[in-house]
Amino acid sequence: MPTWMLLEDETAICNMILAMCDLLGVGGVAFKLGEDALEWIAEVDNGLYHRELPELALLDIRIPGLVDGVMIAERLRKSKRLRNIAVVMMTANLLTAQEEQAILTKSGADYLLHKPLPPLRELDELLRELVRQAKKSGDSPAQV
């Protein structure tokens, strides 16, 4: 079963995305804090995580704590084992085109998704296409 990583601090949104994953036949590994996600990435890189690795990361840009979603995306792109997964940044905040581009550039993310999320079928098609592109691109993140 494919797996997706989720970084989302709002419990209701986290539960909704995990339920969506379940409906789509996708497993989920979820974090509410960036610090916990950083620890997990280190475990993966050090060979201490023995489950299926995610093919996609859905990362909320702004979360509580010192480590935000952009920092997690940057760390994923430096990871020995996770650098080639599709990375999608999520936000409920209104951003300018310049802010959006700055986030995509700094994070190395493949896509910026605005909340509320699109309908399930549309979201599924988008995310699976990003995964396909990431798998094809190999070492470099796909640009959408």
Short mmCIF file of C-alpha atoms in Angstrom, two decimals:
data_model
loop_
_atom_site.label_atom_id
_atom_site.label_comp_id
_atom_site.label_asym_id
_atom_site.label_seq_id
_atom_site.Cartn_x
_atom_site.Cartn_y
_atom_site.Cartn_z
CA MET A 1 0.00 0.00 0.00
CA PRO A 2 1.45 3.42 -0.88
CA THR A 3 2.15 5.76 2.02
CA TRP A 4 1.92 9.54 2.32
CA MET A 5 3.50 11.74 4.98
CA LEU A 6 1.39 14.46 6.60
CA LEU A 7 2.45 17.47 8.67
CA GLU A 8 -0.69 19.20 9.97
CA ASP A 9 -1.25 20.72 13.42
CA GLU A 10 -5.03 21.10 13.26
CA THR A 11 -6.58 17.86 14.52
CA ALA A 12 -9.76 18.10 12.41
CA ILE A 13 -7.82 18.68 9.18
CA CYS A 14 -5.30 15.96 10.06
CA ASN A 15 -8.08 13.45 10.72
CA MET A 16 -9.88 14.45 7.52
CA ILE A 17 -6.74 13.98 5.39
CA LEU A 18 -5.96 10.63 7.04
CA ALA A 19 -9.56 9.51 6.39
CA MET A 20 -9.16 10.63 2.78
CA CYS A 21 -5.95 8.58 2.54
CA ASP A 22 -7.79 5.57 3.89
CA LEU A 23 -10.55 5.98 1.27
CA LEU A 24 -7.90 6.18 -1.45
CA GLY A 25 -6.07 3.08 -0.23
CA VAL A 26 -3.07 5.05 1.01
CA GLY A 27 -1.37 4.66 4.36
CA GLY A 28 -0.39 7.72 6.34
CA VAL A 29 2.36 8.75 8.69
CA ALA A 30 1.28 11.96 10.43
CA PHE A 31 2.99 14.62 12.53
CA LYS A 32 1.58 17.65 14.33
CA LEU A 33 4.95 19.23 15.10
CA GLY A 34 7.84 19.93 12.79
CA GLU A 35 10.29 18.80 15.46
CA ASP A 36 8.71 15.33 15.48
CA ALA A 37 8.88 15.17 11.69
CA LEU A 38 12.58 16.09 11.80
CA GLU A 39 13.24 13.27 14.27
CA TRP A 40 11.41 10.82 12.02
CA ILE A 41 13.38 11.91 8.93
CA ALA A 42 16.61 11.35 10.89
CA GLU A 43 15.39 7.86 11.84
CA VAL A 44 14.64 7.11 8.20
CA ASP A 45 18.07 8.33 7.07
CA ASN A 46 19.78 6.30 9.80
CA GLY A 47 17.96 3.11 8.78
CA LEU A 48 15.91 2.94 11.98
CA TYR A 49 12.50 3.14 10.26
CA HIS A 50 11.48 -0.21 8.78
CA ARG A 51 8.07 0.45 7.29
CA GLU A 52 7.22 1.55 3.77
CA LEU A 53 8.59 4.99 2.98
CA PRO A 54 6.17 7.67 1.79
CA GLU A 55 5.96 8.60 -1.86
CA LEU A 56 4.40 11.99 -1.06
CA ALA A 57 4.57 14.58 1.71
CA LEU A 58 1.68 16.97 2.47
CA LEU A 59 3.12 19.75 4.63
CA ASP A 60 1.26 22.62 6.26
CA ILE A 61 3.41 25.71 5.84
CA ARG A 62 2.65 27.31 9.20
CA ILE A 63 2.59 25.12 12.28
CA PRO A 64 3.39 25.81 15.96
CA GLY A 65 6.95 25.43 17.16
CA LEU A 66 10.32 26.36 15.75
CA VAL A 67 10.20 24.05 12.72
CA ASP A 68 7.66 24.93 10.02
CA GLY A 69 6.56 23.06 6.92
CA VAL A 70 9.05 24.84 4.67
CA MET A 71 11.91 23.66 6.90
CA ILE A 72 10.59 20.09 6.75
CA ALA A 73 10.42 20.25 2.95
CA GLU A 74 14.00 21.54 2.83
CA ARG A 75 15.09 18.67 5.09
CA LEU A 76 13.25 16.12 2.95
CA ARG A 77 15.12 17.37 -0.14
CA LYS A 78 18.42 16.77 1.71
CA SER A 79 17.42 13.31 2.96
CA LYS A 80 19.34 10.33 1.63
CA ARG A 81 16.19 8.23 1.38
CA LEU A 82 13.32 10.73 0.99
CA ARG A 83 14.68 13.45 -1.29
CA ASN A 84 12.83 12.24 -4.39
CA ILE A 85 9.31 12.06 -2.97
CA ALA A 86 6.64 14.47 -4.15
CA VAL A 87 6.34 17.41 -1.75
CA VAL A 88 3.16 19.48 -1.52
CA MET A 89 2.96 22.56 0.68
CA MET A 90 -0.48 23.46 2.11
CA THR A 91 -1.77 26.76 3.43
CA ALA A 92 -5.00 28.44 4.45
CA ASN A 93 -3.30 31.83 4.30
CA LEU A 94 -3.69 34.27 1.45
CA LEU A 95 -0.30 34.68 -0.22
CA THR A 96 0.93 36.93 -2.98
CA ALA A 97 2.35 35.36 -6.13
CA GLN A 98 5.81 36.41 -4.95
CA GLU A 99 5.30 34.76 -1.54
CA GLU A 100 4.09 31.57 -3.20
CA GLN A 101 7.10 31.46 -5.51
CA ALA A 102 9.48 32.16 -2.61
CA ILE A 103 7.98 29.27 -0.62
CA LEU A 104 8.24 26.87 -3.57
CA THR A 105 11.82 27.91 -4.28
CA LYS A 106 13.01 27.74 -0.67
CA SER A 107 11.24 24.47 0.13
CA GLY A 108 11.97 22.66 -3.12
CA ALA A 109 8.30 21.63 -3.10
CA ASP A 110 6.52 20.42 -6.21
CA TYR A 111 3.23 22.20 -5.59
CA LEU A 112 1.43 24.66 -3.32
CA LEU A 113 -2.10 23.66 -2.35
CA HIS A 114 -4.57 26.11 -0.84
CA LYS A 115 -7.07 25.14 1.85
CA PRO A 116 -9.87 24.34 1.75
CA LEU A 117 -8.70 21.34 -0.20
CA PRO A 118 -10.31 20.52 -3.55
CA PRO A 119 -12.90 17.73 -3.88
CA LEU A 120 -11.55 14.24 -3.19
CA ARG A 121 -11.44 13.02 -6.81
CA GLU A 122 -9.66 16.17 -8.01
CA LEU A 123 -7.21 16.06 -5.08
CA ASP A 124 -6.49 12.37 -5.66
CA GLU A 125 -5.73 12.96 -9.37
CA LEU A 126 -3.46 15.92 -8.58
CA LEU A 127 -1.48 14.15 -5.86
CA ARG A 128 -1.06 10.92 -7.84
CA GLU A 129 0.17 12.91 -10.85
CA LEU A 130 2.72 14.66 -8.65
CA VAL A 131 3.88 11.26 -7.36
CA ARG A 132 4.24 10.00 -10.96
CA GLN A 133 6.27 13.06 -11.91
CA ALA A 134 8.51 12.73 -8.85
CA LYS A 135 9.19 9.08 -9.64
CA LYS A 136 10.10 9.98 -13.23
CA SER A 137 12.35 12.88 -12.30
CA GLY A 138 14.67 10.87 -10.07
CA ASP A 139 17.11 13.13 -8.25
CA SER A 140 15.52 16.49 -9.00
CA PRO A 141 12.16 17.68 -7.71
CA ALA A 142 9.47 18.08 -10.34
CA GLN A 143 8.28 21.60 -11.02
CA VAL A 144 4.55 22.11 -11.51
#
